[in-house]
Coordinates of C-alpha atoms in Angstrom, one line a residue:
M19 CA 74.0 -4.1 -45.9
K20 CA 75.6 -1.4 -48.4
L21 CA 73.1 -2.5 -51.0
I22 CA 70.2 -1.9 -48.7
V23 CA 71.8 1.6 -47.6
T24 CA 72.0 2.6 -51.7
I25 CA 68.3 1.3 -52.0
I26 CA 67.1 3.3 -49.1
G27 CA 69.3 6.4 -50.2
L28 CA 67.8 6.2 -53.8
M29 CA 64.4 5.7 -52.6
L30 CA 64.9 9.1 -50.7
F31 CA 66.3 10.7 -53.6
F32 CA 63.3 9.9 -55.9
Q33 CA 60.9 10.6 -53.2
I34 CA 62.5 14.1 -52.8
N35 CA 62.6 14.8 -56.3
A36 CA 59.0 13.7 -56.8
Q37 CA 58.1 16.2 -54.0
N38 CA 60.1 18.8 -55.6
S39 CA 58.4 18.3 -59.0
K40 CA 54.8 18.6 -57.4
T41 CA 55.8 21.8 -55.7
V42 CA 57.4 23.3 -58.9
A43 CA 53.8 22.0 -60.6
Y44 CA 51.9 23.9 -57.7
I45 CA 53.7 27.2 -58.0
D46 CA 53.3 27.4 -61.7
Q47 CA 49.8 26.3 -61.4
Y48 CA 49.0 29.4 -59.1
K49 CA 51.7 32.0 -59.7
E50 CA 49.4 34.1 -61.6
T51 CA 46.8 34.0 -58.9
A52 CA 49.5 35.1 -56.2
I53 CA 50.5 37.8 -58.4
N54 CA 47.0 39.3 -58.9
E55 CA 46.2 39.2 -55.3
M56 CA 49.2 41.1 -54.7
I57 CA 48.3 43.6 -57.0
R58 CA 44.9 43.8 -55.5
S59 CA 45.6 43.4 -52.1
G60 CA 49.0 43.9 -51.2
V61 CA 50.1 40.8 -49.9
P62 CA 53.4 39.7 -51.4
A63 CA 53.1 37.1 -53.9
A64 CA 55.9 35.2 -52.6
I65 CA 54.7 35.0 -48.9
T66 CA 51.2 33.9 -50.7
L67 CA 53.0 31.2 -52.4
A68 CA 55.1 29.9 -49.8
Q69 CA 52.1 29.9 -47.4
A70 CA 50.2 28.1 -49.9
V71 CA 53.0 25.4 -50.6
L72 CA 53.1 24.8 -46.5
E73 CA 49.7 24.6 -45.6
S74 CA 48.4 22.7 -48.5
Q75 CA 51.3 20.2 -49.0
S76 CA 51.7 21.6 -52.4
G77 CA 48.1 21.0 -53.1
E78 CA 48.1 17.4 -52.0
S79 CA 46.4 17.8 -48.3
D80 CA 42.9 16.4 -47.6
L81 CA 41.7 19.6 -46.9
V82 CA 42.7 21.0 -50.2
K83 CA 41.2 18.0 -52.1
R84 CA 37.9 18.2 -49.9
S85 CA 37.3 21.8 -49.7
N86 CA 39.9 24.0 -51.9
N87 CA 41.1 25.2 -48.7
H88 CA 44.7 25.8 -49.5
F89 CA 45.7 27.8 -46.7
G90 CA 43.9 26.0 -43.6
I91 CA 41.7 28.8 -42.9
K92 CA 39.2 28.0 -40.1
C93 CA 35.5 28.9 -39.9
K94 CA 35.7 31.8 -37.3
P95 CA 32.2 33.1 -36.2
E96 CA 31.8 35.3 -39.2
W97 CA 31.9 32.6 -41.7
T98 CA 28.6 31.9 -43.7
G99 CA 29.6 29.8 -46.1
A100 CA 30.2 25.9 -46.4
R101 CA 32.2 23.9 -44.1
T102 CA 34.1 20.9 -43.6
F103 CA 35.4 19.3 -40.2
H104 CA 39.3 18.4 -39.8
D105 CA 41.4 17.4 -37.1
D106 CA 44.2 20.0 -36.4
D107 CA 45.0 21.3 -33.2
A108 CA 42.0 19.8 -31.8
K109 CA 39.7 16.9 -33.0
G110 CA 37.0 17.8 -35.8
E111 CA 37.8 21.6 -35.9
C112 CA 35.6 23.6 -38.6
F113 CA 37.2 24.9 -41.8
R114 CA 36.2 26.9 -44.5
V115 CA 34.9 25.3 -48.0
Y116 CA 35.6 27.1 -51.1
E117 CA 34.0 26.8 -54.6
N118 CA 37.4 27.1 -56.4
P119 CA 41.2 27.4 -55.3
E120 CA 41.1 31.2 -56.6
A121 CA 38.2 31.9 -53.9
S122 CA 40.7 30.3 -51.1
F123 CA 43.6 32.6 -52.3
K124 CA 41.3 35.6 -52.2
D125 CA 40.2 34.9 -48.7
H126 CA 43.5 34.5 -47.7
S127 CA 44.5 37.8 -48.7
D128 CA 41.3 39.4 -47.2
F129 CA 42.0 37.4 -43.8
L130 CA 45.2 39.3 -43.5
R131 CA 44.1 42.6 -45.1
T132 CA 40.9 43.0 -42.6
R133 CA 42.5 42.0 -39.4
A134 CA 43.8 44.6 -37.2
H135 CA 46.8 42.3 -35.7
Y136 CA 48.0 42.0 -39.3
Q137 CA 47.9 45.6 -40.4
F138 CA 51.6 46.4 -39.4
L139 CA 52.7 43.9 -42.0
F140 CA 51.4 46.2 -44.7
N141 CA 53.9 49.2 -43.6
L142 CA 56.8 46.5 -44.7
S143 CA 58.3 46.7 -47.9
P144 CA 56.3 44.2 -50.2
T145 CA 59.7 43.0 -51.0
D146 CA 61.0 41.9 -48.0
S147 CA 59.7 38.4 -47.5
E148 CA 61.9 37.8 -44.5
A149 CA 60.2 40.4 -42.5
W150 CA 57.0 39.4 -43.9
A151 CA 57.8 35.7 -42.8
K152 CA 58.6 36.8 -39.3
G153 CA 55.8 39.3 -38.9
L154 CA 53.1 36.7 -39.6
K155 CA 54.7 34.7 -36.6
K156 CA 54.5 37.6 -34.5
A157 CA 50.9 38.3 -35.4
G158 CA 50.1 34.8 -34.3
Y159 CA 49.3 33.3 -37.9
A160 CA 51.0 29.9 -36.9
T161 CA 51.9 28.5 -33.8
A162 CA 55.2 26.6 -34.7
P163 CA 58.4 28.4 -33.7
T164 CA 59.9 27.5 -36.8
Y165 CA 57.2 28.9 -39.1
P166 CA 59.2 31.9 -40.6
Q167 CA 62.1 29.6 -41.2
K168 CA 60.1 27.1 -43.1
L169 CA 58.5 29.9 -45.2
I170 CA 61.8 31.7 -45.9
K171 CA 63.3 28.4 -47.0
I172 CA 60.7 27.6 -49.4
I173 CA 60.9 31.4 -50.9
K174 CA 64.7 30.7 -51.3
D175 CA 64.6 27.2 -52.7
Y176 CA 61.9 28.1 -55.4
Q177 CA 63.0 31.4 -55.9
L178 CA 59.5 32.9 -55.2
D179 CA 60.6 36.7 -54.8
Q180 CA 60.6 36.9 -58.4
Y181 CA 56.7 37.0 -58.4
N182 CA 57.0 40.2 -56.0
L183 CA 58.9 41.8 -59.0
I184 CA 56.6 40.6 -61.7
A185 CA 53.6 42.1 -59.6
L186 CA 55.2 45.3 -59.3
A187 CA 56.1 45.7 -63.0
R188 CA 52.4 44.7 -63.5
V189 CA 51.4 47.9 -61.8
K190 CA 53.5 49.8 -64.1
N191 CA 52.4 48.0 -67.3
P192 CA 49.1 45.8 -66.9
I193 CA 49.7 43.8 -69.8
A194 CA 53.5 42.8 -68.8
P195 CA 53.7 39.0 -69.4
I196 CA 55.4 36.6 -66.9
V197 CA 58.9 36.3 -67.9
E198 CA 60.7 33.6 -65.4
T199 CA 62.1 30.3 -64.9
I200 CA 62.0 27.9 -61.9
P201 CA 64.7 28.1 -60.4
I202 CA 66.5 31.3 -61.6
E203 CA 69.9 32.3 -61.3
S204 CA 69.2 36.1 -61.4
T205 CA 66.6 38.7 -62.0
P206 CA 68.1 41.8 -63.2
N207 CA 65.9 44.7 -63.5
E208 CA 66.5 47.5 -66.0
K209 CA 64.7 50.7 -64.7
T210 CA 63.0 52.9 -67.6
S211 CA 62.0 56.3 -67.1
T212 CA 58.6 57.4 -67.8
P213 CA 58.4 61.0 -69.8
I214 CA 56.9 63.4 -67.9
Q215 CA 54.2 65.6 -69.7
E216 CA 53.0 69.0 -68.4
K217 CA 49.0 69.4 -68.7
E218 CA 48.0 73.1 -68.8
P219 CA 44.9 74.1 -66.9
D220 CA 41.6 74.5 -68.7
S221 CA 40.8 77.8 -67.3
E222 CA 42.3 80.7 -65.5
T223 CA 41.9 80.4 -61.6
T224 CA 41.3 83.1 -59.1
E225 CA 43.5 84.4 -56.6
S226 CA 41.7 82.5 -53.8
E227 CA 41.5 79.3 -55.9
T228 CA 43.6 76.2 -56.1
Y229 CA 44.2 75.3 -59.3
I230 CA 42.7 71.5 -60.0
P231 CA 43.6 70.0 -63.4
T232 CA 40.5 68.6 -65.5
S233 CA 40.3 65.8 -68.0
K234 CA 37.5 64.2 -70.0
K235 CA 38.5 60.7 -68.6
N236 CA 38.5 60.9 -64.9
I237 CA 39.4 58.0 -62.4
D238 CA 36.7 56.8 -60.0
Q239 CA 36.7 58.9 -56.9
S240 CA 33.3 57.6 -55.2
N241 CA 35.6 56.4 -52.1
S242 CA 38.2 59.2 -52.2
K243 CA 38.4 62.1 -50.3
Y244 CA 39.2 63.9 -53.2
G245 CA 36.2 62.9 -54.7
H246 CA 34.7 66.5 -55.2
L247 CA 37.8 67.5 -57.1
N248 CA 38.2 66.6 -60.9
F249 CA 41.9 64.8 -61.1
P250 CA 42.6 63.1 -64.5
E251 CA 44.1 59.4 -64.7
G252 CA 47.9 59.0 -65.0
L253 CA 50.5 61.9 -64.8
F254 CA 49.7 65.4 -64.4
T255 CA 51.0 68.9 -62.8
I256 CA 49.8 70.8 -59.8
N257 CA 52.1 74.0 -59.5
N258 CA 54.2 72.9 -62.3
T259 CA 55.1 69.8 -60.3
S260 CA 54.4 66.3 -61.6
V261 CA 52.1 64.3 -59.5
V262 CA 49.7 61.3 -59.6
L263 CA 46.3 60.3 -57.6
A264 CA 47.3 57.0 -56.4
K265 CA 44.7 54.7 -55.2
S266 CA 44.2 52.9 -51.7
G267 CA 46.3 49.7 -51.8
A268 CA 48.9 51.2 -54.3
S269 CA 52.3 50.4 -53.5
L270 CA 54.5 53.2 -53.1
L271 CA 57.6 51.2 -54.1
A272 CA 55.8 50.2 -57.2
I273 CA 55.2 53.9 -58.0
A274 CA 58.7 54.6 -57.5
H275 CA 60.0 52.1 -59.8
Q276 CA 57.4 53.4 -62.2
Y277 CA 59.0 56.9 -62.5
N278 CA 62.4 55.9 -61.9
I279 CA 63.2 57.5 -58.5
S280 CA 64.1 55.7 -55.2
L281 CA 61.4 55.4 -52.5
S282 CA 63.1 57.5 -50.0
K283 CA 62.8 60.2 -52.4
L284 CA 59.5 59.6 -52.9
L285 CA 58.6 59.7 -49.2
L286 CA 60.4 63.0 -48.8
Y287 CA 58.7 64.6 -51.6
N288 CA 55.2 63.7 -49.9
D289 CA 56.4 64.4 -46.4
M290 CA 55.6 60.8 -45.5
N291 CA 57.0 58.5 -43.1
E292 CA 58.2 55.0 -43.9
V293 CA 55.3 53.4 -45.4
D294 CA 54.3 51.5 -48.6
I295 CA 50.9 50.2 -49.1
L296 CA 48.5 53.2 -49.2
K297 CA 45.6 52.9 -46.8
E298 CA 43.5 55.8 -48.8
D299 CA 43.8 57.7 -51.9
Q300 CA 46.6 60.0 -52.1
L301 CA 48.4 62.6 -54.3
I302 CA 51.5 61.3 -54.5
Y303 CA 54.6 63.8 -56.1
I304 CA 57.2 62.3 -57.9
E305 CA 59.2 65.6 -58.1
R306 CA 60.0 68.1 -55.1
K307 CA 57.0 70.4 -54.6
Q308 CA 57.7 74.2 -55.3
K309 CA 58.7 76.6 -52.4
K310 CA 55.9 79.2 -53.9
G311 CA 52.2 78.7 -54.9
E312 CA 50.6 79.6 -58.0
N313 CA 48.2 81.7 -56.2
D314 CA 48.7 83.9 -53.1
F315 CA 46.8 81.9 -50.5
H316 CA 44.6 78.7 -50.1
I317 CA 41.1 78.9 -48.6
V318 CA 40.9 76.0 -45.7
K319 CA 38.0 73.9 -46.1
K320 CA 36.7 71.8 -43.2
G321 CA 38.9 69.1 -42.0
E322 CA 41.9 69.7 -44.0
T323 CA 45.6 69.3 -42.8
L324 CA 48.5 71.1 -43.4
N325 CA 49.9 68.2 -45.2
E326 CA 46.7 67.9 -47.2
I327 CA 47.0 71.4 -48.0
S328 CA 50.4 71.2 -49.0
Q329 CA 49.7 68.1 -51.3
L330 CA 46.7 70.1 -52.8
T331 CA 48.8 73.2 -53.7
G332 CA 52.1 71.5 -54.7
V333 CA 53.8 73.9 -52.2
R334 CA 56.4 72.4 -49.8
L335 CA 55.2 71.9 -46.2
E336 CA 58.2 73.9 -44.7
S337 CA 57.4 76.7 -46.9
I338 CA 53.7 76.9 -45.6
L339 CA 54.9 76.9 -42.1
L340 CA 57.4 79.6 -42.9
Y341 CA 54.9 81.8 -44.5
N342 CA 52.4 81.4 -41.8
K343 CA 54.6 81.2 -38.9
W344 CA 53.1 77.9 -37.9
S345 CA 54.5 74.5 -36.4
K346 CA 53.7 71.0 -38.1
S347 CA 51.0 70.5 -35.1
T348 CA 49.0 73.7 -36.3
L349 CA 45.6 72.8 -37.1
P350 CA 44.2 75.4 -39.7
I351 CA 41.0 77.4 -39.2
P352 CA 38.2 76.1 -41.6
G353 CA 37.4 79.4 -43.8
S354 CA 41.1 81.2 -43.1
K355 CA 43.8 81.8 -45.4
V356 CA 46.8 79.7 -45.7
Y357 CA 49.5 82.1 -47.4
L358 CA 51.5 80.2 -50.1
K359 CA 53.9 82.8 -51.7
S360 CA 55.0 85.2 -48.9
L361 CA 55.3 85.9 -45.1
I362 CA 52.1 87.9 -44.2
E363 CA 52.6 89.7 -40.6
N364 CA 49.2 90.1 -39.5
K365 CA 47.0 86.8 -39.7
T366 CA 44.4 84.9 -37.5
T367 CA 46.3 82.5 -34.9
P368 CA 44.8 79.2 -35.8
N369 CA 44.1 76.4 -33.2
K370 CA 47.0 74.3 -31.8
K371 CA 46.9 70.8 -30.9

């Protein structure tokens, strides 16, 4: 009897070890894909890998082998690609077929990114895997009541959070290599400061203009609300304050890491609420804006808000409100002046919300 128990125990031991080895190999195979998807879409690499391990049985499921579908994504009405049929919640359900595994990972990211009921996830910290796991269940991604716990266990067992940190580091340094082991005992991070180099304006501005720095090498602004303005790449200054133009989908946490400041300070400097992934291109200051502007006033353009004017001029929002005797709910009138240096007694009263 003891011999039988021992044999069964050894069989279970080797079976578990074999499964662990397959999972480690699977993670190693797709970690780069998950990191690239985090940079592209904002879906944490740890979450992507944990879901892939769980949904695909570490790449061993029939669905993966037949259709490269690593996340069990069903056809849905909008799917126009190849299809396969598989028993899941019901018999013979329609599942998407992909040309390669990378297409499956990309579609998974887009699936989360483009559906309204998942949008709140992108307001979570990209390094808070537990919040993401619970958020996926809350949004209805899976029906299993223990789905979050399963994801969290996989993330902890295989140290998947390290890939979130690698992705954030890649945002800072696009050529940074992967430096990791599985499992790892610790992942110490050394913060490095990025030197701030101020750039001078190309020409003098008139009193009624806001200084907009220029550069021969400009970023693509075709889909930006700042498309009509000429901002340079990387770090530059507005009103003697360091600022960058962050693209849609960028992580504020990554920007904070890059410039060696806390996320809370970055939010404070930019008058922003708790958010991480940007939904549109935005000017992001990495220093506290000035109390006074370079010019006496700014001429309001159609659709501009007080927050946008504060960002464009590099003047603190509370100073603008003080100088103009306004509240945060004020809607400035297009063509009117917003004073940037001192209190002006006689001004046109703008609209109120």
